[in-house]
C-alpha positions as CSV (number, residue, x, y, z in Angstrom):
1,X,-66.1,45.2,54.1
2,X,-63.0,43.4,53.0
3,X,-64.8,42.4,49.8
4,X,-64.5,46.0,48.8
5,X,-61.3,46.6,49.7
6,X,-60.8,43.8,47.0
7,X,-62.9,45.3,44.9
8,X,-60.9,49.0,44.8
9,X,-57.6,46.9,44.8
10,X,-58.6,45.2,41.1
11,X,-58.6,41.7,42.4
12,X,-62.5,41.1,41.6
13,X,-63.6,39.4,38.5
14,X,-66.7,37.7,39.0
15,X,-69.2,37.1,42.2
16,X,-71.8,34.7,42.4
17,X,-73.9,37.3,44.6
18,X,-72.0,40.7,45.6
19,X,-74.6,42.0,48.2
20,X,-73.8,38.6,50.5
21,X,-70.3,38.8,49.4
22,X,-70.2,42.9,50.9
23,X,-72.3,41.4,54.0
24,X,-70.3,38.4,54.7
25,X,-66.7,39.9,54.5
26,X,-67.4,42.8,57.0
27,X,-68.2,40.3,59.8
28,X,-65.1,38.7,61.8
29,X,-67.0,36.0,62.5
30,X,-67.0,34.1,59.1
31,X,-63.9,33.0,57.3
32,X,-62.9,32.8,53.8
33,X,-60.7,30.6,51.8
34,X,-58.4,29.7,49.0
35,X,-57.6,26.1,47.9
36,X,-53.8,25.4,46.5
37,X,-53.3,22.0,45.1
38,X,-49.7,20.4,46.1
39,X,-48.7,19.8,42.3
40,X,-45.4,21.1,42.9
41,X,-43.4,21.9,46.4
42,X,-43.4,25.6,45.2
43,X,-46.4,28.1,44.3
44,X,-46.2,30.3,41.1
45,X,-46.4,33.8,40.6
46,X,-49.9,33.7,40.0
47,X,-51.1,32.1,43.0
48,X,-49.5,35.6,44.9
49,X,-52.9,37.1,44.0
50,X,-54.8,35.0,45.8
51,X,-52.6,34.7,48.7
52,X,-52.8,38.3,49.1
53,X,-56.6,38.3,48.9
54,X,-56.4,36.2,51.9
55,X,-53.6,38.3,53.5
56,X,-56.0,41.5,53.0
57,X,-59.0,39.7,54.1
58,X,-57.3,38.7,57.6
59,X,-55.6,42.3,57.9
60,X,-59.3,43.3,57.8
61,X,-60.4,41.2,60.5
62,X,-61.6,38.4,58.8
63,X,-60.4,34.5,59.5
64,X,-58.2,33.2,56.5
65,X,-58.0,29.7,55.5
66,X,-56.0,28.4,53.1
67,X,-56.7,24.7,52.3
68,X,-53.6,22.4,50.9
69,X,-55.5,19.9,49.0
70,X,-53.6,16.4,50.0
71,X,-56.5,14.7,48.2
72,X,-57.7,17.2,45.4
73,X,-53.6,17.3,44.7
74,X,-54.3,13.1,44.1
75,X,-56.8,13.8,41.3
76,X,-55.7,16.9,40.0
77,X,-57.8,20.0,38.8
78,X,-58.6,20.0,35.1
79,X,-59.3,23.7,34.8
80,X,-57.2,25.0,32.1
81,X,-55.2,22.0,31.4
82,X,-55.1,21.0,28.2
83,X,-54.5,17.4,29.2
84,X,-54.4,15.2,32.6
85,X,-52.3,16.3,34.8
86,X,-49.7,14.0,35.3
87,X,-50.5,11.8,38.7
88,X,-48.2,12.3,42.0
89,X,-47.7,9.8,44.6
90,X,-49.0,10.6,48.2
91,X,-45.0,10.8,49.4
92,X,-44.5,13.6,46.9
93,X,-47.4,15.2,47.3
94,X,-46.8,15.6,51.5
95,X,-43.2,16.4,50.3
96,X,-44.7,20.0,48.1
97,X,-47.5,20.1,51.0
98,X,-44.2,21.2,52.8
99,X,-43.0,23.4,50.7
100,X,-46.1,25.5,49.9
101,X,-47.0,25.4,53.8
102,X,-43.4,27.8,54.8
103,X,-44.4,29.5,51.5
104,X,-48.0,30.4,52.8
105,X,-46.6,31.4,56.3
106,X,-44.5,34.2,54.8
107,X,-48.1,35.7,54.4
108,X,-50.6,35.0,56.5
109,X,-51.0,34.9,59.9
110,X,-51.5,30.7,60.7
111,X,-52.5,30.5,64.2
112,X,-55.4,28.7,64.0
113,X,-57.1,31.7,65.7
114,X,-57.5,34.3,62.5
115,X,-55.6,32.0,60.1
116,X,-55.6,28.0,59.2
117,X,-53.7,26.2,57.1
118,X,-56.0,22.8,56.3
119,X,-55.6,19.7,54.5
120,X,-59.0,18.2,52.5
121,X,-57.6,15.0,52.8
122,X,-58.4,14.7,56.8
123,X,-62.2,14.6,55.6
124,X,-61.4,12.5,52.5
125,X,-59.2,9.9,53.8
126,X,-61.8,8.4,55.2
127,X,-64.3,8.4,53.3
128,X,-65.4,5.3,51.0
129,X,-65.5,5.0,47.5
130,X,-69.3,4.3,47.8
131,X,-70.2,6.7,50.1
132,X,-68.4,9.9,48.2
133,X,-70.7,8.1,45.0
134,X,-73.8,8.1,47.4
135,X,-73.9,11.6,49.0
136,X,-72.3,13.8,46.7
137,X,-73.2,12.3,43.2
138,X,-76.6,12.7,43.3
139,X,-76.2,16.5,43.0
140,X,-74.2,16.4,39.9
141,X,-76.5,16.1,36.4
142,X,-73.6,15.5,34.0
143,X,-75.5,17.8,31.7
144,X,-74.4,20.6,33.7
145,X,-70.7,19.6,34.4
146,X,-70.1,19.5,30.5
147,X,-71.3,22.7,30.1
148,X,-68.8,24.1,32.5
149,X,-66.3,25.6,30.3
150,X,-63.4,23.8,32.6
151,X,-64.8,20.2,30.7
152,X,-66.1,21.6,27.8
153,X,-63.1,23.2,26.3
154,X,-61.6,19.5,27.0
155,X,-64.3,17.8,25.3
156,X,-64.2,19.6,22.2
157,X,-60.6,18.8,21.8
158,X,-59.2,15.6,19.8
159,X,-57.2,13.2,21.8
160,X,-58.6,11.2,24.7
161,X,-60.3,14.4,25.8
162,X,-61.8,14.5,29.5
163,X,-61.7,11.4,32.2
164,X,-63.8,9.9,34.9
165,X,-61.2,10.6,37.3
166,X,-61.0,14.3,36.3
167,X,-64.5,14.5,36.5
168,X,-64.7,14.1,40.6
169,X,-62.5,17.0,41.1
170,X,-65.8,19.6,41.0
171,X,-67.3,17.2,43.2
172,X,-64.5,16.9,45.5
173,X,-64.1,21.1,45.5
174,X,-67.3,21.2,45.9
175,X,-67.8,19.2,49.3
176,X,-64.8,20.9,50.9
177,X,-66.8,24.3,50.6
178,X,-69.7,22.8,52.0
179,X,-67.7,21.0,54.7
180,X,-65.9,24.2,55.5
181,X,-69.1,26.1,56.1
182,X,-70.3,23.6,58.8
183,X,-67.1,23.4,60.7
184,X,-65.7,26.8,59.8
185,X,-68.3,29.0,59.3
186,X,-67.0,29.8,56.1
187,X,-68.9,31.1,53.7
188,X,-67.1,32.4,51.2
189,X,-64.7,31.1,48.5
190,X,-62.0,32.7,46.4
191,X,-59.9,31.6,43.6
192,X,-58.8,32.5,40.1
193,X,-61.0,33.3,37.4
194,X,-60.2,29.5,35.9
195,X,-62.2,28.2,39.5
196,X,-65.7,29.9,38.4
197,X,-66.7,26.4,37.7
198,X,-65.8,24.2,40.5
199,X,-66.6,27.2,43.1
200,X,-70.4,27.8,41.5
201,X,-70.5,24.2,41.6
202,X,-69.8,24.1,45.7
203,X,-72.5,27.0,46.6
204,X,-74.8,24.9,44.3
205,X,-73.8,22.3,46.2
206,X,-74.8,24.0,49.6
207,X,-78.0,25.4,48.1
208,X,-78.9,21.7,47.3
209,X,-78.2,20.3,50.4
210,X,-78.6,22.8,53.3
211,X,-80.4,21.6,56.5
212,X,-80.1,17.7,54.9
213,X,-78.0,15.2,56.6
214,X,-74.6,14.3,54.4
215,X,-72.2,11.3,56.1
216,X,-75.0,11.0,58.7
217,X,-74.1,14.6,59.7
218,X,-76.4,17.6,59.7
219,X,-75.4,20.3,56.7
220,X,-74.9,23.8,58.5
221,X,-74.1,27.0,57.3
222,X,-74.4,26.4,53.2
223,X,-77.5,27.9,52.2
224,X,-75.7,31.4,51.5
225,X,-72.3,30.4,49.7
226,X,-70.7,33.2,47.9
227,X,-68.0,32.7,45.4
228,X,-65.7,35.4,44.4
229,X,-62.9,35.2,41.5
230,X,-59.6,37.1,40.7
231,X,-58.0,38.0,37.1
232,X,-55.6,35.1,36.0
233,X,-51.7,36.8,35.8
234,X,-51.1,35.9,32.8
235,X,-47.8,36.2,30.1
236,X,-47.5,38.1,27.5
237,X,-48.6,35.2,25.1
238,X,-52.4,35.1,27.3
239,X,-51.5,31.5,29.2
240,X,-51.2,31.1,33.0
């Protein structure tokens, strides 16, 4: 299984259910993937672990999909941050979409046969204000989003603390595992340890909504998400 090739390599820091994870990583049928926000028109060093979990997943057999999020990027992820990120304009954002694209092609395989490189934002464009509020909210008790430790360590600080806007990125994350089961077969998400949150929160997501009809389409394929997180590289001081 390519999980435990991860696994032996160090990459593994959490899983939401290692027995699927084992079991879905040893069949070439089902995909996994990595989302990268378009925040800048480079990747850091940090995001080379997760490229190369993605890179050793498709070496294994595995499809790899690596998904540039061209409307996540328009939100931005508050994991980590210690305030909002500061908002990018859709030109700029296609502009580091770009850049990140040749970067990711240096290491996986994208053929759109064992590797894809996606953009959320061709199921999001679309998509009205009220009917992203209508589907996906319902699913989201803010009880449990503020007790996520991506919102909560924003909450307990002073200042403005945590936004509306900020608060649709789990949901947004969220959908595009669910979509990606249904029209990848893609079952499995990876990310850095700072993810936990949003990825629990997209096999919850699938749990909740499996064999229901979302954007008057039927939900396939989400009633056995796995998640699976990677030590943050981090400096010397213990930030990203």
């Amino acid at each position: 299984s390519a999980y435990d090739v991860l696994l032996a390599r160090g990459f593994v820091d959490r899983v939401t259910d290692e027995d699927k994870a084992r079991a879905h990583m040893r069949d070439p049928a089902m995909a996994a993937y990595v989302g990268f926000d378009p925040t800048a028109d480079s990747l850091h060093v940090g995001s080379l672990l997760p490229i190369m979990a993605l890179a050793n997943i498709q070496r294994s057999g595995m499809r790899a999909i690596a998904v540039v999020g061209g409307a996540t990027g328009l939100i931005g992820d508050p994991s980590g941050k210690t305030e909002m990120r500061q908002m990018l304009t859709r030109d700029l954002i296609r502009g580091n979409m770009a850049g990140i694209a040749r970067q990711l092609s240096a290491y996986l395989s994208i053929d759109d046969v064992r590797g894809f490189l996606i953009d959320n934002a061709d199921w999001f464009a679309g998509m009205s204000c009220l009917d992203f509020l209508r589907e996906i909210g319902p699913h989201f008790p803010i009880r449990m989003m503020l007790n996520k430790e991506c919102f909560r360590s924003r909450m307990d600080r002073e200042g403005e603390g945590l936004t509306y806007l900020e608060l649709t990125y789990m949901l947004m994350q969220a959908y595009d595992f669910v979509h990606l089961a249904g029209a990848r077969d893609c079952r499995v998400q990876m990310g850095g340890s700072d993810q936990w949150g949003n990825i629990c929160a997209g096999v919850e997501l699938g749990r909740k909504v499996h064999g229901r009809r979302m954007f008057d389409r039927p939900v396939r394929c989400s009633d056995d998400l796995v998640g699976v997180t990677f030590t943050l590289l981090k400096k010397a001081s213990g930030g990203k």
